[in-house]
Coordinates of C-alpha atoms and ligand atoms in Angstrom, one line a residue:
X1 CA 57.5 130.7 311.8
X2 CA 60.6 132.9 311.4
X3 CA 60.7 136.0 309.2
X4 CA 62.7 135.1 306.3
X5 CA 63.2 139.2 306.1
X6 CA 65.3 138.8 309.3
X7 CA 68.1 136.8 308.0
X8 CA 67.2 133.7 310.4
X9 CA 70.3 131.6 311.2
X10 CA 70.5 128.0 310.3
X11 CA 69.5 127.1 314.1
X12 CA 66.2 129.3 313.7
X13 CA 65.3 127.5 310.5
X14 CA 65.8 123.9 312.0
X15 CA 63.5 124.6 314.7
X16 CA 60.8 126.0 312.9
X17 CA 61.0 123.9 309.9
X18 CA 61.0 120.8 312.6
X19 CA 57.7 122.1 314.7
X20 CA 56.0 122.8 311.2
X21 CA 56.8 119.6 309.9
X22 CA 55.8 117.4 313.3
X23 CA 52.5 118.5 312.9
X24 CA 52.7 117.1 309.8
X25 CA 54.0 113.9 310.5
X26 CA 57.7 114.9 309.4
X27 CA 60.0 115.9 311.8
X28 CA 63.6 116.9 312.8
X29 CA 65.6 114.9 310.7
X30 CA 62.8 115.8 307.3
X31 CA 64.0 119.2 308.2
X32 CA 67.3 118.8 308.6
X33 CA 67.1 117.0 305.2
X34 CA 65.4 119.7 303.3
X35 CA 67.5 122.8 304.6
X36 CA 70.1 120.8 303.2
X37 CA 68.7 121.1 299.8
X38 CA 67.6 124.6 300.1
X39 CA 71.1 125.5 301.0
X40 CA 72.8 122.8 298.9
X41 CA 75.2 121.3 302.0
X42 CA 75.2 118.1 304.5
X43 CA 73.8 117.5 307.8
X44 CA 77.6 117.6 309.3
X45 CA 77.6 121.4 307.7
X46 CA 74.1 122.4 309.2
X47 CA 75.3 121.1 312.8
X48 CA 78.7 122.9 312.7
X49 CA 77.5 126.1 311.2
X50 CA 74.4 126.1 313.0
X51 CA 74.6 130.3 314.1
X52 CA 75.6 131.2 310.2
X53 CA 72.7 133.3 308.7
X54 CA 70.5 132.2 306.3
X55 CA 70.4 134.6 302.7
X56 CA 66.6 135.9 301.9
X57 CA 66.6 133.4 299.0
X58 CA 67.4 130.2 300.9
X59 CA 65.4 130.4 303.3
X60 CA 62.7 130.9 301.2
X61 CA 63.0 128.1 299.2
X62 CA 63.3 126.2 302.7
X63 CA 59.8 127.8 303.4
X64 CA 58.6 125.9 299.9
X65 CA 60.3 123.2 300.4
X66 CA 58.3 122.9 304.2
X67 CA 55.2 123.3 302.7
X68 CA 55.0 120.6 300.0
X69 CA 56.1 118.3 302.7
X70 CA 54.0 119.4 305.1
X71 CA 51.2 118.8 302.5
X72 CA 52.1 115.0 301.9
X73 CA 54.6 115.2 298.7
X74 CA 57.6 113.1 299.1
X75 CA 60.9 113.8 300.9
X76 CA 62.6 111.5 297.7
X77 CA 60.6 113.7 295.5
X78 CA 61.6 117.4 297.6
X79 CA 65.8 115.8 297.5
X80 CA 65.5 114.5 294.2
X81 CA 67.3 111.4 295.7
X82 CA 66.4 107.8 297.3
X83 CA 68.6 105.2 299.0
X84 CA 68.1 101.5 297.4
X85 CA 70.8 99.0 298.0
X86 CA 72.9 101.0 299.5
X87 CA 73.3 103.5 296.4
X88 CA 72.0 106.6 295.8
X89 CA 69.4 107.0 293.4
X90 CA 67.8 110.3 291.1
X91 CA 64.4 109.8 291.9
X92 CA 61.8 112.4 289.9
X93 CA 58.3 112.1 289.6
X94 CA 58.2 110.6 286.5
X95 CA 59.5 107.2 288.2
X96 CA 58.0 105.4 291.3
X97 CA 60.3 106.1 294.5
X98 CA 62.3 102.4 294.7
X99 CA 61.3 100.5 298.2
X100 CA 63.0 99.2 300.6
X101 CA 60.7 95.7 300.3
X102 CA 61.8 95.8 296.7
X103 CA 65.8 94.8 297.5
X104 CA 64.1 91.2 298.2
X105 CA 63.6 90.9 294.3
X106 CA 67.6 92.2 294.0
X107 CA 68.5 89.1 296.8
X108 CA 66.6 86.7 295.0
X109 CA 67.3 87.3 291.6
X110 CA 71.4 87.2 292.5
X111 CA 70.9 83.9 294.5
X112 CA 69.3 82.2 291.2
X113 CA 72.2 83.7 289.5
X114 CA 75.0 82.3 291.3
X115 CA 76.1 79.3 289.1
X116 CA 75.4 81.0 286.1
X117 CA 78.4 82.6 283.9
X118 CA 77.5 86.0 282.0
X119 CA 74.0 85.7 282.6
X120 CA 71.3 87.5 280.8
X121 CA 69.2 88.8 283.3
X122 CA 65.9 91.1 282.6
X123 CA 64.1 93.9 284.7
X124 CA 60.9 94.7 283.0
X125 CA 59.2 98.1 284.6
X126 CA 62.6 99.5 285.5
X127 CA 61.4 102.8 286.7
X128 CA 64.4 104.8 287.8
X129 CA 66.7 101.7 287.2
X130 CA 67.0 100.6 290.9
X131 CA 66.6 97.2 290.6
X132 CA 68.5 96.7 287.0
X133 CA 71.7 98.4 288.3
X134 CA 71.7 96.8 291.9
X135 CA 71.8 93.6 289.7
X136 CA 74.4 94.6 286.8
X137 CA 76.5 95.8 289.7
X138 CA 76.4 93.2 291.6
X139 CA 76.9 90.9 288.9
X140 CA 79.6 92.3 286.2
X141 CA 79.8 89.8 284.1
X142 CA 75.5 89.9 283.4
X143 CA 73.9 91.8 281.0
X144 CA 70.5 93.2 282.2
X145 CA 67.9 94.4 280.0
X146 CA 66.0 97.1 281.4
X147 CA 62.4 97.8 279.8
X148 CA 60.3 100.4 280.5
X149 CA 57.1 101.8 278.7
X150 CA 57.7 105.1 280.3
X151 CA 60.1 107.4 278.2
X152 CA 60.8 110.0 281.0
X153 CA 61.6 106.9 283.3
X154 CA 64.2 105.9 281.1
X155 CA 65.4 109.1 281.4
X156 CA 66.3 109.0 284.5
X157 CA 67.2 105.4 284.8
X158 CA 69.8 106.0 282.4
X159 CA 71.2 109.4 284.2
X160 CA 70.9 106.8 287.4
X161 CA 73.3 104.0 285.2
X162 CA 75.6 106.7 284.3
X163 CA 75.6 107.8 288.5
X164 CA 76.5 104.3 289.2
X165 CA 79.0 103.9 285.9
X166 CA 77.0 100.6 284.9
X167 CA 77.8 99.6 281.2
X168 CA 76.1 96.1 281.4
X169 CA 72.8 97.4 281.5
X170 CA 70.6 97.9 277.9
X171 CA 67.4 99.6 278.2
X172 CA 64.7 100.0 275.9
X173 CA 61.0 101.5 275.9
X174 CA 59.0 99.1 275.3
X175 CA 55.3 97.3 276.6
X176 CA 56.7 94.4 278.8
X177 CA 58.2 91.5 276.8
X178 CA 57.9 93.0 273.5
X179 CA 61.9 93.5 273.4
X180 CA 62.4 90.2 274.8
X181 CA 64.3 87.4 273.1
X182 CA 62.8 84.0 273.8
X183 CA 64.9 81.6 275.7
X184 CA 67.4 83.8 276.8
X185 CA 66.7 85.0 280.4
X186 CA 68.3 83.3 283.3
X187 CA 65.9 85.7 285.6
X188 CA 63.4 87.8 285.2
X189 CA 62.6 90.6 287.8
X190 CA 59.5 92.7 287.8
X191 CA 57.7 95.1 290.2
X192 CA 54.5 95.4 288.4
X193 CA 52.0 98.1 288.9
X194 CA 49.7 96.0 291.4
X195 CA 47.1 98.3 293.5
X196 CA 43.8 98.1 292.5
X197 CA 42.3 101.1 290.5
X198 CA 39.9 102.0 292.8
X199 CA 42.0 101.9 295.7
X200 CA 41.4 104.8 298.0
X201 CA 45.3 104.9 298.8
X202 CA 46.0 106.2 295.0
X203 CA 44.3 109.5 296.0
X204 CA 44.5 109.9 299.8
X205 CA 47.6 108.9 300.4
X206 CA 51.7 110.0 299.3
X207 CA 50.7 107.6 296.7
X208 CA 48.7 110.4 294.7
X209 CA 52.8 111.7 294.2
X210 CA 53.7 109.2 292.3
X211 CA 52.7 107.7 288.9
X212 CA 49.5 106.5 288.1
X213 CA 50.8 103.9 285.4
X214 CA 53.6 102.7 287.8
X215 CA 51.3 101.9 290.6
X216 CA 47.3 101.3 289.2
X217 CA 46.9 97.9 287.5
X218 CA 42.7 97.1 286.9
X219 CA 39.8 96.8 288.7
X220 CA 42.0 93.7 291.1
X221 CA 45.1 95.0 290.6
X222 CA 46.4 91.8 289.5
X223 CA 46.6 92.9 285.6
X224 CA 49.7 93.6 285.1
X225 CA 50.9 90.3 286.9
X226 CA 48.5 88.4 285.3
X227 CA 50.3 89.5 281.4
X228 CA 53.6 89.5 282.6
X229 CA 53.0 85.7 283.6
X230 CA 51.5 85.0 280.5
X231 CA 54.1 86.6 278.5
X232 CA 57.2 86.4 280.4
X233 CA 58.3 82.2 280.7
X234 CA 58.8 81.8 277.2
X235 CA 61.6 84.6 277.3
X236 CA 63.3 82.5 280.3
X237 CA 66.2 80.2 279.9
X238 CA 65.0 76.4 280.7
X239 CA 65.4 76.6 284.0
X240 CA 65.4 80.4 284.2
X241 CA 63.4 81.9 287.2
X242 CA 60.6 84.4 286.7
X243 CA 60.6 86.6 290.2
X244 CA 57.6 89.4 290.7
X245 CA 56.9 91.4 293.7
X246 CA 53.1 91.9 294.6
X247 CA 50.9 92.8 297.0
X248 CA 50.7 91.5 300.7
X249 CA 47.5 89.9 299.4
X250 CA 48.3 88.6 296.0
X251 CA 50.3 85.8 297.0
X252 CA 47.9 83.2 296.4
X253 CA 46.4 84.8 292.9
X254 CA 50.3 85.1 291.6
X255 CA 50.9 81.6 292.7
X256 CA 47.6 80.3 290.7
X257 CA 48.9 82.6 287.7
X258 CA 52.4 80.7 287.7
X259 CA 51.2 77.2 287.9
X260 CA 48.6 77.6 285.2
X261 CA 51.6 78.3 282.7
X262 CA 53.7 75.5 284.4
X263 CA 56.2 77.3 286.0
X264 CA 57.8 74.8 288.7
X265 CA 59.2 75.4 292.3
X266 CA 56.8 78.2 293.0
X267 CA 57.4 79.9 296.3
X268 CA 56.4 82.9 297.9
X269 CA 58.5 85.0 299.8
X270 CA 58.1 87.2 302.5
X271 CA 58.9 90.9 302.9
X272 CA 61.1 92.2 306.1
X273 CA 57.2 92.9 307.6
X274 CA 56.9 89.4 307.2
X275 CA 53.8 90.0 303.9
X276 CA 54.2 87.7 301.3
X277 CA 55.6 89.9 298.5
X278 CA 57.7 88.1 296.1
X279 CA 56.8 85.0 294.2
X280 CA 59.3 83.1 292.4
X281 CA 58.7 80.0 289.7
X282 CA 61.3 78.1 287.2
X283 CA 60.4 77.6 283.6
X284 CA 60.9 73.5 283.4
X285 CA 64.5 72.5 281.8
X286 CA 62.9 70.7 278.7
Ligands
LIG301 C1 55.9 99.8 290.4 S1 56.9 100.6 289.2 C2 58.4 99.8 289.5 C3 59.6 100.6 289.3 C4 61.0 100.0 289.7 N1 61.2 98.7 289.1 C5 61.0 99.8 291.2 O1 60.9 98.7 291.7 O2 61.2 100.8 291.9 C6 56.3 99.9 287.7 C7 56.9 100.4 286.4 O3 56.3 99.7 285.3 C8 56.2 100.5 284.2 N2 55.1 100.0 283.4 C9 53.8 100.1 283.5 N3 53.2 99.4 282.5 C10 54.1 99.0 281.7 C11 54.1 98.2 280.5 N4 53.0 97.8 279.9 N5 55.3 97.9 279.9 C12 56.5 98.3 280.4 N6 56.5 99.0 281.6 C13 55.4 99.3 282.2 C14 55.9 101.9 284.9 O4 56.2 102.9 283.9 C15 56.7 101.8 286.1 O5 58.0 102.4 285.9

């Protein structure tokens, strides 16, 4: 690896930083990324500048920066920053890095909107506020409660509301439904927890990055799904949808948990991978 005591140009940098990273799985472009941060600028600026030398301290905080992605943590973690919906969100260790699979539960929840005026709309598990301000942008005239139990979550999923200059958004700490009003809710959105304790992935994998309560959910994994559809259809509108996201594998389970509290129209949808991953259900209009 280059001698940071050399002054290395940004050229020197990338192709180190991109062989130390391939072995890791990374590559190139993870490189390109994290240089970026080290020397707070764009790709466009590493490309055109690419001879420019490289201060002692930069490059050194490249080198860290290499490392802990060399040893698994996160690139949204290393940039502070993750892509959902096409906005740019502050993503810290304290919140679960928003998916991509995830923007299914944004779809859905705006096309049970759509002939509803100034719905009230909640997001229970918010995280960093992905899904809560996709929605409230998307749909002005909503107001979308946004509950977490996490106080440092919230932290950040309001800095992320503030980012996106979303005003119709509320959001409170609190255990799931406990802040909910009953028949309010046009839609209800969650990403549960949903991995089973003892899954192997929750140490062996990037997993182990992120936090324990956003992702572990008992011995099935299903306990977090299995209160929120106890608790959540009496908050729901008549004829308000209730929307989770699961795993691949709990499609059936979250479909058995809807019809024993009645829900009606239950459906499971599929993920861009084609793995069932949200399940919708509507709370009967009487
Ligand atoms: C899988 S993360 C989802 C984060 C975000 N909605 C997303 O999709 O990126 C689950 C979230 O639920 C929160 N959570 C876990 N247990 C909770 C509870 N009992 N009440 C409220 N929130 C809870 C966690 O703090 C975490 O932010």
């Amino acid at each position: 690896m280059t001698n940071v005591e050399q002054t290395p140009t940004i050229r020197e940098l990338l192709r180190a930083g991109t062989r130390a990273l391939i072995r890791a799985d990374g590559g190139r472009l993870d490189a390109e990324l994290l240089l970026g941060v080290a020397l707070a600028c764009d790709r466009t600026t590493l490309i055109r500048e690419h001879d420019a030398p490289v201060e002692a301290a930069s490059a050194a905080r490249f080198h860290t920066l290499l490392e802990a992605r060399a040893q698994g943590r996160p690139l949204a973690y290393l940039r502070g920053v993750q892509e959902f919906w096409s906005l740019d969100f502050e993503v810290t260790p304290d919140v679960l890095i928003p998916r991509g699979d995830s923007e299914l539960l944004v779809h859905l929840a705006l096309r049970k909107m759509t002939q509803k005026e100034a719905p009230h709309a909640a997001d229970l598990g918010t995280g960093s506020g992905a899904l809560a301000i996709a929605i409230a942008k998307e749909r002005a005239d909503s107001t979308v409660l946004a509950v977490d139990r996490s106080a440092a979550a919230l932290r950040v999923a309001r800095r992320n509301a503030v980012r996106h200059r979303v005003t119709n958004a509320r959001w409170v700490q609190a255990d799931w439904v406990a802040a909910l009003k009953p028949r309010t809710y046009a839609v209800i959105v969650a990403n549960p927890p949903y991995v089973a304790s003892d899954d192997p992935l929750l140490a062996n994998s990037s997993l182990r990055f992120e936090p324990r309560t956003a992702l572990a959910a008992g011995n099935d994994g299903l306990a977090a799904l299995t209160a929120l559809a106890h608790a959540a259809p009496t908050a729901l509108l008549p004829g308000g949808w209730l929307l989770m996201e699961h795993g691949a594998a709990q499609g059936a389970a979250v479909r058995a948990l809807y019809a024993a509290v009645n829900l009606t129209e239950i459906a499971t949808l599929p993920d861009l991978a084609g793995h069932e991953r949200v399940t919708v259900g509507r709370r009967a209009e009487t």
